[in-house]
Short mmCIF file of C-alpha atoms and ligand atoms in Angstrom, two decimals:
data_model
loop_
_atom_site.label_atom_id
_atom_site.label_comp_id
_atom_site.label_asym_id
_atom_site.label_seq_id
_atom_site.Cartn_x
_atom_site.Cartn_y
_atom_site.Cartn_z
CA MET P 29 35.40 -49.22 97.41
CA LYS P 30 32.15 -49.02 99.99
CA THR P 31 29.50 -50.91 99.53
CA TYR P 32 26.51 -50.02 99.94
CA GLN P 33 23.47 -52.42 101.35
CA PHE P 34 19.45 -52.43 101.40
CA PRO P 35 17.70 -53.72 103.51
CA LYS P 36 16.16 -57.15 102.44
CA ASP P 37 12.78 -56.67 101.20
CA PHE P 38 13.85 -52.77 99.75
CA LEU P 39 10.65 -51.88 97.32
CA TRP P 40 12.70 -50.52 94.47
CA GLY P 41 10.44 -49.63 91.89
CA GLY P 42 9.38 -46.12 89.65
CA ALA P 43 5.92 -43.81 90.14
CA THR P 44 3.83 -42.63 87.93
CA ALA P 45 0.58 -40.16 87.84
CA ALA P 46 -2.59 -41.77 86.07
CA ASN P 47 -3.18 -38.37 84.31
CA GLN P 48 0.31 -37.80 82.81
CA ILE P 49 0.60 -41.00 81.68
CA GLU P 50 -2.95 -42.84 80.60
CA GLY P 51 -4.46 -40.47 78.31
CA GLY P 52 -7.88 -41.68 76.99
CA PHE P 53 -9.24 -39.03 78.93
CA ASN P 54 -12.64 -39.52 78.32
CA GLU P 55 -12.67 -43.72 77.35
CA GLU P 56 -15.39 -46.00 78.82
CA ASN P 57 -16.81 -42.71 80.65
CA LYS P 58 -13.83 -40.99 82.41
CA GLY P 59 -14.81 -37.49 83.16
CA LEU P 60 -13.00 -34.75 83.10
CA ASN P 61 -10.28 -33.95 86.05
CA ILE P 62 -7.94 -30.80 86.74
CA ALA P 63 -5.10 -31.91 84.62
CA ASP P 64 -7.18 -32.81 81.42
CA VAL P 65 -7.82 -28.40 81.25
CA LEU P 66 -3.76 -27.74 81.98
CA PRO P 67 -2.45 -26.90 77.99
CA GLY P 68 1.08 -28.00 77.43
CA GLY P 69 4.03 -25.18 77.92
CA ASN P 70 4.98 -21.98 79.08
CA GLU P 71 1.26 -21.67 79.64
CA ARG P 72 0.65 -24.40 81.71
CA TYR P 73 3.60 -23.12 84.22
CA LYS P 74 1.78 -20.02 84.24
CA ILE P 75 -1.53 -20.69 85.19
CA LEU P 76 0.15 -22.88 88.00
CA MET P 77 1.48 -19.88 90.08
CA ASN P 78 -0.53 -16.98 88.96
CA PRO P 79 -4.75 -16.38 90.40
CA GLY P 80 -7.31 -16.73 88.27
CA PHE P 81 -7.22 -19.22 85.65
CA ASP P 82 -11.05 -20.12 84.63
CA PHE P 83 -10.39 -24.25 84.46
CA GLU P 84 -11.86 -24.41 80.55
CA ILE P 85 -10.37 -26.45 77.57
CA HIS P 86 -9.56 -23.85 74.81
CA ARG P 87 -8.58 -26.09 71.78
CA ASP P 88 -7.91 -22.95 69.35
CA GLN P 89 -5.17 -21.64 71.62
CA TYR P 90 -3.69 -24.75 73.17
CA TYR P 91 -2.57 -28.61 72.82
CA TYR P 92 -3.62 -30.35 75.72
CA PRO P 93 -0.86 -33.04 76.49
CA ASN P 94 -2.91 -35.17 79.34
CA HIS P 95 -5.53 -35.78 76.22
CA GLU P 96 -3.29 -38.92 74.93
CA ALA P 97 0.00 -38.64 77.31
CA ILE P 98 1.46 -41.50 77.06
CA ASP P 99 -0.79 -44.32 76.09
CA PHE P 100 -0.34 -46.16 78.71
CA TYR P 101 -4.13 -46.85 79.14
CA ARG P 102 -3.99 -48.82 76.36
CA ARG P 103 -0.28 -50.21 76.40
CA TYR P 104 -0.37 -50.93 79.90
CA LYS P 105 1.22 -54.42 78.96
CA GLU P 106 3.81 -53.66 77.52
CA ASP P 107 4.76 -50.81 79.68
CA ILE P 108 4.25 -53.30 82.52
CA ALA P 109 7.01 -56.16 80.96
CA LEU P 110 9.24 -53.39 80.69
CA PHE P 111 8.82 -52.47 84.42
CA ALA P 112 9.20 -56.67 85.21
CA GLU P 113 12.10 -57.01 82.59
CA MET P 114 13.42 -54.50 85.05
CA GLY P 115 12.92 -56.76 88.05
CA PHE P 116 10.22 -53.63 89.74
CA LYS P 117 9.51 -54.91 93.15
CA ALA P 118 6.62 -51.82 92.88
CA PHE P 119 5.12 -50.33 90.43
CA ARG P 120 3.11 -46.16 92.09
CA MET P 121 1.00 -45.22 90.42
CA SER P 122 -3.13 -43.39 90.96
CA ILE P 123 -6.32 -44.37 90.34
CA ALA P 124 -8.08 -41.04 88.11
CA TRP P 125 -10.68 -40.04 90.74
CA THR P 126 -12.95 -39.67 87.23
CA ARG P 127 -12.84 -42.91 85.89
CA ILE P 128 -14.16 -43.85 89.36
CA PHE P 129 -16.26 -41.27 89.64
CA PRO P 130 -16.62 -39.41 86.58
CA ASN P 131 -18.19 -36.28 88.04
CA GLY P 132 -17.44 -37.04 91.71
CA ASP P 133 -20.72 -36.97 92.97
CA GLU P 134 -22.19 -39.96 91.77
CA LEU P 135 -23.76 -42.11 93.76
CA GLU P 136 -22.56 -45.72 92.06
CA ALA P 137 -19.39 -46.08 90.68
CA ASN P 138 -18.53 -47.00 87.11
CA GLU P 139 -17.70 -50.26 86.39
CA GLU P 140 -15.66 -49.52 82.90
CA GLY P 141 -12.88 -47.70 84.99
CA LEU P 142 -12.99 -50.49 88.13
CA ALA P 143 -12.24 -52.84 85.47
CA PHE P 144 -9.51 -51.34 84.00
CA TYR P 145 -7.59 -51.01 86.90
CA ASP P 146 -8.84 -54.09 87.97
CA ARG P 147 -6.06 -55.49 84.85
CA VAL P 148 -3.69 -53.18 85.77
CA PHE P 149 -3.47 -54.74 88.82
CA ASP P 150 -3.18 -58.20 88.23
CA GLU P 151 -0.51 -57.61 85.31
CA LEU P 152 1.32 -56.06 87.59
CA HIS P 153 0.48 -59.03 90.31
CA LYS P 154 1.30 -62.16 87.58
CA TYR P 155 5.22 -60.38 87.85
CA GLY P 156 5.31 -60.25 91.60
CA ILE P 157 5.33 -56.21 91.19
CA GLU P 158 3.53 -54.35 94.48
CA PRO P 159 1.26 -51.77 93.41
CA VAL P 160 1.49 -48.40 95.40
CA VAL P 161 -1.60 -46.52 95.27
CA THR P 162 -1.67 -43.21 95.08
CA ILE P 163 -5.54 -41.99 95.62
CA SER P 164 -6.07 -38.07 94.58
CA HIS P 165 -2.92 -37.46 92.45
CA TYR P 166 -3.74 -33.19 91.44
CA GLU P 167 -6.50 -34.96 89.76
CA MET P 168 -10.11 -33.76 90.83
CA PRO P 169 -12.79 -34.48 88.84
CA LEU P 170 -13.52 -31.35 86.71
CA HIS P 171 -17.10 -30.79 88.06
CA LEU P 172 -15.92 -30.54 91.78
CA VAL P 173 -13.97 -27.80 90.86
CA LYS P 174 -16.49 -26.16 89.03
CA GLU P 175 -19.83 -26.18 90.91
CA TYR P 176 -18.57 -27.43 94.31
CA GLY P 177 -15.02 -24.19 94.82
CA GLY P 178 -13.09 -27.52 94.97
CA TRP P 179 -12.16 -28.71 98.44
CA ARG P 180 -12.86 -25.23 99.70
CA ASN P 181 -16.61 -26.91 99.94
CA ARG P 182 -17.02 -29.39 102.60
CA GLN P 183 -19.41 -31.60 101.24
CA VAL P 184 -16.73 -32.86 98.62
CA ILE P 185 -15.60 -34.53 101.93
CA THR P 186 -18.25 -37.23 101.63
CA PHE P 187 -17.53 -37.38 97.52
CA PHE P 188 -14.03 -38.21 99.11
CA GLU P 189 -14.99 -40.80 101.15
CA ARG P 190 -17.43 -42.70 98.68
CA TYR P 191 -14.51 -42.92 95.97
CA VAL P 192 -12.02 -44.27 98.48
CA LYS P 193 -14.49 -46.43 99.76
CA ALA P 194 -14.68 -48.33 96.26
CA ILE P 195 -11.37 -48.72 95.75
CA PHE P 196 -10.80 -49.52 98.73
CA ASN P 197 -13.39 -52.16 98.89
CA ARG P 198 -13.11 -53.34 94.84
CA TYR P 199 -8.79 -53.73 94.92
CA LYS P 200 -8.76 -54.47 98.68
CA ASN P 201 -6.88 -58.34 97.32
CA LYS P 202 -4.90 -56.76 95.36
CA VAL P 203 -3.56 -53.18 96.51
CA LYS P 204 -1.58 -53.13 100.07
CA PHE P 205 -0.14 -50.08 100.17
CA TRP P 206 -1.84 -46.40 99.52
CA MET P 207 -1.05 -42.90 99.89
CA THR P 208 -3.89 -39.71 100.25
CA PHE P 209 -2.48 -37.10 98.36
CA ASN P 210 -0.23 -36.37 96.59
CA GLU P 211 3.06 -33.47 97.95
CA ILE P 212 -0.10 -32.27 100.19
CA ASN P 213 1.74 -29.42 101.02
CA SER P 214 2.44 -28.34 97.47
CA SER P 215 -0.91 -26.04 97.58
CA LEU P 216 0.88 -23.85 99.67
CA VAL P 217 2.82 -22.88 96.28
CA MET P 218 0.46 -24.14 93.46
CA PRO P 219 -3.27 -24.46 94.91
CA ILE P 220 -5.13 -25.65 91.57
CA GLN P 221 -3.80 -29.03 91.38
CA GLY P 222 -3.73 -30.07 95.31
CA LEU P 223 -6.98 -28.19 96.66
CA GLY P 224 -9.32 -27.49 92.86
CA PHE P 225 -9.33 -23.64 93.13
CA SER P 226 -7.89 -20.82 91.82
CA ILE P 227 -6.90 -18.41 94.06
CA GLN P 228 -8.43 -14.66 92.39
CA LYS P 229 -6.71 -12.56 94.41
CA GLU P 230 -2.94 -12.66 96.50
CA GLU P 231 -5.21 -10.77 99.90
CA ASP P 232 -7.58 -14.28 99.75
CA LYS P 233 -5.30 -16.63 99.38
CA TYR P 234 -5.26 -17.33 103.26
CA GLN P 235 -8.72 -18.59 104.54
CA PRO P 236 -9.71 -20.38 101.74
CA THR P 237 -6.79 -22.35 101.34
CA PHE P 238 -6.55 -23.66 105.14
CA GLN P 239 -9.58 -24.32 105.17
CA ALA P 240 -9.61 -26.15 102.19
CA TYR P 241 -6.35 -27.85 103.89
CA HIS P 242 -8.75 -28.90 107.18
CA HIS P 243 -11.37 -30.82 104.80
CA GLN P 244 -8.36 -32.24 103.09
CA PHE P 245 -6.55 -33.69 106.36
CA VAL P 246 -10.33 -34.91 107.99
CA ALA P 247 -10.68 -37.06 104.35
CA SER P 248 -7.30 -38.08 104.46
CA SER P 249 -8.08 -39.16 108.20
CA ILE P 250 -11.40 -40.57 107.04
CA ALA P 251 -9.75 -42.63 104.74
CA VAL P 252 -7.06 -44.17 106.78
CA LYS P 253 -9.72 -45.40 108.83
CA ALA P 254 -11.74 -47.04 106.34
CA CYS P 255 -8.26 -48.65 105.05
CA HIS P 256 -7.36 -50.17 107.94
CA GLU P 257 -11.25 -51.34 108.95
CA ILE P 258 -11.87 -52.74 104.59
CA ILE P 259 -7.99 -54.08 104.16
CA PRO P 260 -6.45 -54.67 107.52
CA ASN P 261 -2.94 -55.33 106.36
CA SER P 262 -2.98 -52.61 104.68
CA LYS P 263 -0.38 -49.84 105.06
CA ILE P 264 -1.38 -45.99 104.49
CA GLY P 265 1.08 -43.49 104.35
CA CYS P 266 1.03 -39.52 103.51
CA MET P 267 2.83 -38.05 100.56
CA ILE P 268 4.76 -35.00 100.77
CA LEU P 269 7.37 -32.51 98.92
CA PHE P 270 9.87 -32.54 100.92
CA ALA P 271 12.43 -30.14 100.46
CA PRO P 272 15.14 -29.44 103.15
CA VAL P 273 15.33 -25.80 103.70
CA TYR P 274 18.81 -24.39 103.79
CA ALA P 275 20.31 -20.50 106.10
CA PHE P 276 21.51 -19.37 103.56
CA ASP P 277 24.49 -18.02 106.00
CA SER P 278 24.45 -18.74 109.99
CA ASN P 279 23.04 -14.23 110.22
CA PRO P 280 20.70 -16.34 113.12
CA GLU P 281 17.59 -14.14 111.30
CA ASN P 282 18.42 -16.11 108.41
CA VAL P 283 18.76 -19.17 110.61
CA MET P 284 15.04 -18.61 111.51
CA TYR P 285 13.81 -17.66 108.58
CA ALA P 286 14.62 -21.16 107.31
CA LEU P 287 13.00 -23.04 110.36
CA GLN P 288 10.17 -21.41 110.00
CA GLU P 289 9.95 -21.92 106.14
CA GLU P 290 10.69 -25.93 106.77
CA GLN P 291 7.72 -25.62 109.78
CA LEU P 292 5.35 -23.93 107.14
CA PHE P 293 6.06 -26.17 103.83
CA ASN P 294 7.55 -29.35 105.20
CA TYR P 295 6.12 -30.13 108.18
CA TYR P 296 2.42 -28.69 109.10
CA CYS P 297 0.60 -31.03 107.09
CA ALA P 298 2.87 -34.16 108.01
CA ASP P 299 2.32 -33.25 111.86
CA VAL P 300 -1.29 -33.24 111.37
CA GLN P 301 -1.28 -36.50 109.19
CA VAL P 302 1.02 -38.13 111.48
CA ARG P 303 1.14 -37.11 114.82
CA GLY P 304 -2.96 -36.29 114.33
CA GLU P 305 -3.01 -32.80 115.95
CA TYR P 306 -1.74 -29.65 114.26
CA PRO P 307 1.00 -28.32 115.49
CA ALA P 308 1.58 -25.32 117.76
CA PHE P 309 3.32 -22.75 115.15
CA MET P 310 0.41 -23.15 112.95
CA LYS P 311 -1.78 -21.02 115.63
CA ARG P 312 0.29 -18.63 115.53
CA TYR P 313 0.12 -17.97 111.89
CA PHE P 314 -2.95 -18.41 111.84
CA LYS P 315 -3.01 -15.50 113.87
CA GLU P 316 -1.19 -12.77 112.16
CA HIS P 317 -3.02 -14.36 108.96
CA ASN P 318 -6.56 -13.56 110.21
CA ILE P 319 -7.66 -17.47 109.54
CA GLU P 320 -10.54 -18.72 111.33
CA LEU P 321 -11.04 -22.31 110.41
CA GLU P 322 -14.42 -23.58 110.89
CA ILE P 323 -13.95 -27.00 112.51
CA GLN P 324 -17.30 -29.62 113.42
CA ASP P 325 -17.24 -31.19 116.50
CA ASP P 326 -15.53 -34.46 115.99
CA ASP P 327 -12.96 -33.12 113.32
CA LEU P 328 -10.05 -33.27 115.52
CA GLU P 329 -10.84 -36.56 117.23
CA LEU P 330 -10.74 -37.84 113.73
CA ILE P 331 -7.72 -36.09 112.99
CA LYS P 332 -5.94 -37.44 115.81
CA GLU P 333 -7.35 -41.56 114.74
CA GLY P 334 -6.80 -41.74 111.88
CA THR P 335 -3.12 -41.47 111.98
CA VAL P 336 -0.49 -42.86 108.53
CA ASP P 337 1.67 -45.62 108.97
CA TYR P 338 4.16 -44.32 106.65
CA ILE P 339 5.65 -41.25 105.11
CA GLY P 340 6.19 -41.24 101.17
CA PHE P 341 7.44 -38.31 99.59
CA SER P 342 9.19 -36.74 96.78
CA TYR P 343 12.90 -35.51 96.70
CA TYR P 344 13.92 -33.15 94.02
CA MET P 345 16.33 -30.82 95.53
CA SER P 346 16.67 -28.23 98.38
CA ARG P 347 15.52 -24.87 98.74
CA THR P 348 18.21 -22.42 100.23
CA GLU P 349 16.60 -19.60 101.98
CA LYS P 350 17.18 -15.88 103.18
CA LYS P 351 15.18 -13.09 105.00
CA VAL P 352 15.81 -10.41 102.15
CA LYS P 353 16.00 -11.54 99.42
CA THR P 354 16.64 -8.40 95.66
CA ASP P 355 14.09 -9.72 93.49
CA GLU P 356 17.53 -10.93 90.89
CA GLU P 357 17.85 -13.01 93.53
CA GLU P 358 14.57 -14.83 94.14
CA ALA P 359 14.32 -14.76 89.96
CA GLN P 360 16.96 -17.90 90.12
CA GLY P 361 15.42 -19.58 92.75
CA ASN P 362 13.96 -23.98 93.09
CA ILE P 363 10.53 -23.83 91.44
CA ILE P 364 9.44 -24.22 95.32
CA GLY P 365 11.27 -20.79 96.07
CA GLY P 366 14.65 -19.34 97.46
CA ILE P 367 17.56 -18.15 96.03
CA ARG P 368 20.45 -19.71 94.33
CA ASN P 369 22.60 -21.99 96.54
CA PRO P 370 26.40 -21.66 94.98
CA PHE P 371 27.62 -24.85 96.11
CA LEU P 372 24.52 -26.74 93.74
CA LYS P 373 24.61 -27.34 89.86
CA ALA P 374 21.39 -27.66 88.54
CA SER P 375 19.09 -29.38 86.07
CA ASP P 376 18.23 -27.47 82.57
CA TRP P 377 15.27 -26.74 84.15
CA GLY P 378 16.67 -24.96 86.72
CA TRP P 379 16.15 -27.61 90.00
CA GLU P 380 19.09 -27.83 91.71
CA ILE P 381 21.23 -31.41 92.21
CA ASP P 382 21.72 -31.88 96.54
CA PRO P 383 22.28 -35.91 97.01
CA VAL P 384 23.00 -35.57 100.06
CA GLY P 385 19.32 -32.94 100.31
CA LEU P 386 18.21 -36.57 100.27
CA ARG P 387 20.47 -37.82 103.57
CA ILE P 388 19.38 -34.93 105.28
CA SER P 389 15.45 -35.06 104.35
CA LEU P 390 15.39 -39.07 105.30
CA ASN P 391 17.16 -37.92 108.89
CA LYS P 392 15.06 -34.67 109.38
CA LEU P 393 12.11 -37.00 108.52
CA TYR P 394 12.66 -39.89 110.36
CA ASP P 395 13.74 -38.07 114.24
CA ARG P 396 10.86 -35.94 113.94
CA TYR P 397 8.14 -38.53 113.19
CA GLN P 398 9.98 -42.38 114.22
CA LYS P 399 7.38 -43.91 110.44
CA PRO P 400 8.75 -45.79 108.56
CA LEU P 401 10.05 -43.84 105.09
CA PHE P 402 9.43 -44.28 101.80
CA VAL P 403 10.92 -42.56 99.04
CA VAL P 404 8.14 -42.06 96.03
CA GLU P 405 9.79 -39.60 93.92
CA ASN P 406 12.98 -38.58 92.50
CA GLY P 407 14.80 -38.16 89.67
CA LEU P 408 16.05 -35.63 86.49
CA GLY P 409 13.94 -33.98 84.11
CA ALA P 410 16.37 -34.26 81.45
CA TYR P 411 16.26 -33.48 77.57
CA ASP P 412 17.60 -37.12 76.12
CA LYS P 413 19.34 -37.75 72.51
CA ILE P 414 18.58 -40.46 70.67
CA GLU P 415 21.89 -41.41 69.02
CA GLU P 416 22.46 -42.33 65.06
CA ASP P 417 22.79 -46.05 66.57
CA GLY P 418 19.36 -45.61 68.24
CA THR P 419 20.55 -45.79 71.16
CA ILE P 420 20.48 -43.40 74.01
CA ASN P 421 23.07 -42.59 76.88
CA ASP P 422 22.02 -41.05 79.85
CA ASN P 423 24.86 -40.91 81.65
CA TYR P 424 23.70 -37.72 82.97
CA ARG P 425 20.68 -39.48 84.41
CA ILE P 426 22.51 -42.81 86.29
CA ASP P 427 25.06 -40.64 87.91
CA TYR P 428 22.09 -38.63 89.63
CA LEU P 429 20.39 -42.14 90.39
CA ARG P 430 23.39 -43.41 92.11
CA GLU P 431 24.14 -40.53 94.02
CA HIS P 432 20.94 -40.66 95.81
CA ILE P 433 20.94 -44.06 96.25
CA LYS P 434 24.18 -43.70 98.00
CA ALA P 435 22.26 -41.33 99.64
CA MET P 436 19.72 -43.12 100.83
CA SER P 437 22.00 -45.74 102.00
CA GLU P 438 24.15 -43.56 103.65
CA ALA P 439 20.60 -42.52 105.79
CA ILE P 440 19.54 -46.30 106.62
CA GLU P 441 23.18 -45.93 108.26
CA ASP P 442 22.12 -43.44 110.16
CA GLY P 443 19.44 -45.26 111.97
CA VAL P 444 16.58 -44.17 109.08
CA GLU P 445 13.77 -47.11 109.18
CA LEU P 446 13.61 -46.87 104.51
CA ILE P 447 10.99 -49.26 102.97
CA GLY P 448 11.98 -48.28 99.39
CA TYR P 449 12.53 -46.28 96.85
CA THR P 450 9.60 -46.12 93.30
CA SER P 451 11.81 -43.13 91.37
CA TRP P 452 10.16 -40.61 89.74
CA GLY P 453 8.87 -41.26 85.92
CA CYS P 454 10.51 -44.42 85.29
CA ILE P 455 8.96 -44.00 81.85
CA ASP P 456 8.60 -40.43 79.99
CA MET P 457 5.78 -39.81 80.44
CA VAL P 458 3.69 -35.97 80.60
CA SER P 459 6.12 -33.10 83.18
CA MET P 460 3.64 -31.79 85.80
CA SER P 461 5.32 -28.59 86.03
CA THR P 462 5.52 -27.98 82.27
CA GLY P 463 3.23 -29.73 80.33
CA GLU P 464 6.32 -30.71 78.83
CA PHE P 465 7.39 -34.47 77.00
CA SER P 466 10.66 -33.52 76.22
CA LYS P 467 11.72 -33.00 80.48
CA ARG P 468 11.97 -36.98 80.38
CA TYR P 469 13.11 -38.42 83.67
CA GLY P 470 12.08 -42.51 82.20
CA PHE P 471 14.07 -44.88 82.00
CA ILE P 472 11.83 -46.51 79.02
CA TYR P 473 11.87 -43.43 76.14
CA VAL P 474 9.01 -42.68 74.85
CA ASP P 475 8.46 -41.53 71.12
CA LYS P 476 6.12 -38.57 71.97
CA HIS P 477 7.16 -34.66 71.17
CA ASP P 478 6.21 -31.16 72.87
CA ASN P 479 4.11 -30.71 70.22
CA GLY P 480 1.82 -33.33 70.16
CA SER P 481 4.23 -36.08 66.91
CA GLY P 482 4.99 -39.65 67.95
CA THR P 483 4.97 -43.03 67.40
CA LEU P 484 4.41 -43.62 71.15
CA GLU P 485 6.99 -46.43 70.55
CA ARG P 486 9.55 -47.10 73.79
CA LYS P 487 12.79 -47.56 74.10
CA LYS P 488 15.03 -48.41 76.17
CA LYS P 489 17.95 -46.28 77.55
CA LYS P 490 21.46 -47.25 78.58
CA SER P 491 19.54 -46.25 82.35
CA PHE P 492 17.29 -48.88 81.75
CA PHE P 493 19.52 -51.61 82.31
CA TRP P 494 21.78 -49.87 84.96
CA TYR P 495 18.66 -49.57 87.51
CA LYS P 496 18.44 -53.50 86.29
CA ASP P 497 21.38 -54.36 87.70
CA VAL P 498 20.70 -52.41 90.66
CA ILE P 499 17.60 -53.85 91.35
CA ALA P 500 19.38 -57.35 90.64
CA THR P 501 22.22 -56.69 93.48
CA ASN P 502 19.61 -54.75 96.27
CA GLY P 503 21.97 -51.37 95.59
CA GLU P 504 25.41 -53.36 95.96
CA ARG P 505 26.39 -52.67 92.33
CA LEU P 506 25.55 -48.78 91.89
C1 LIG H 6 5.62 -33.89 91.62
C2 LIG H 6 4.82 -34.90 91.06
O1 LIG H 6 6.19 -32.94 92.23
O2 LIG H 6 7.05 -33.65 90.52
C3 LIG H 6 4.51 -35.19 89.92
O3 LIG H 6 4.37 -35.21 92.05
C4 LIG H 6 5.94 -34.55 88.71
O4 LIG H 6 3.62 -35.22 89.19
C5 LIG H 6 7.06 -34.43 89.25
O5 LIG H 6 5.20 -35.21 87.42
C6 LIG H 6 8.21 -34.23 88.29
O6 LIG H 6 7.69 -32.38 88.28
P1 LIG H 6 7.83 -32.03 86.96
O7 LIG H 6 7.17 -30.98 86.55
O8 LIG H 6 9.39 -32.73 86.10
O9 LIG H 6 7.03 -33.58 85.46
#
């Protein structure tokens, strides 16, 4: 039997985002952010995919699951102790921008928000767990959305700069690993969360979307440079949603189409953030979509100087593409598009399960960039059942993770430099796309349900003990 190997200092752990775990949405001066106005259930998915969202809270109509989430805000000590029990080397989390700058445009940071993350980082260090921090994970201050139009507005760069400098200065002795924007490329399909505005009409999407992206690239470079200056031994990465694109068949038209989709979705943002310049294929794309970017004098130089140290990415699925699709084919695809791949099974939410795709992704990214890679999200959203004896036998999750971990080891053998793996949703939390609690990813079960009921009690699943053993043997016993 093959043994799977990982580097000695491999960063095993789990991943979360502030808005999906913390709750305490208005505690200690925290301001509202985008996640606070997204309702649970089907409505959320429709909002994310459709134009015309109003960014208001309608309590009479909806339940807002992120307001309490799983109350990590109060229970972080208990949760971190459980992560430590599993042997985590790293914990990926994000800082809620609105705890630090409640509206986003203040001049002074909110001391209570800063103090909260001090406590969390101290608790992690108590157990030797390395924090891996996403600076912006779908949590833009609502005030910047409503008053400034989100990332469309260049002024937001200045507010972001203030925010990143405040957190780098405050946590310079506590956090070494950073990432700028979560799944920056996802805004190409879901602009609301990443770019902070809703497109009113389909045909109006190009110019504002790509202008907003330009602002994020400048902001990302400012963050990278500031991080290196303020925290000399730090590593700061980009974070992309990577889903390798397969052509449905060997028809060259489909192969070309798959390549173009891959360029736009998987590589456009990473090329800018890793290589420091807009890729050649975007020039044609901008021309064909009548996009004229407003670029200020020093922007391109700044982007060149502020390139990232590593590539963080999420991997959940591959995507299969065909140039001409029927509506029916289209409807059966994954959340990010494409058509059904006949060789793959899918999760209960229709996300196709493809461990080999992770090895492919790692090879593609390393071939292209030759920078260290970090799988900062990967996991299976599934319904879990508590047995009569109180156990939760999530063998399906163990199978999923085992195959993906094997794929990473294969990629390492292929020569890929991979520094860590933080599986998504190490503890059950609010789903980003559906706002459900029943879409569970965790090694730790949380008693919280789609209608908001539940005691919030934590319970170890079978996968908890399995992952603990994986970490203890550095991936040798899977
Ligand atoms: C990623 C996001 O796209 O997928 C996370 O960065 C998210 O925030 C994760 O939770 C899983 O998606 P979902 O919709 O199942 O929660």
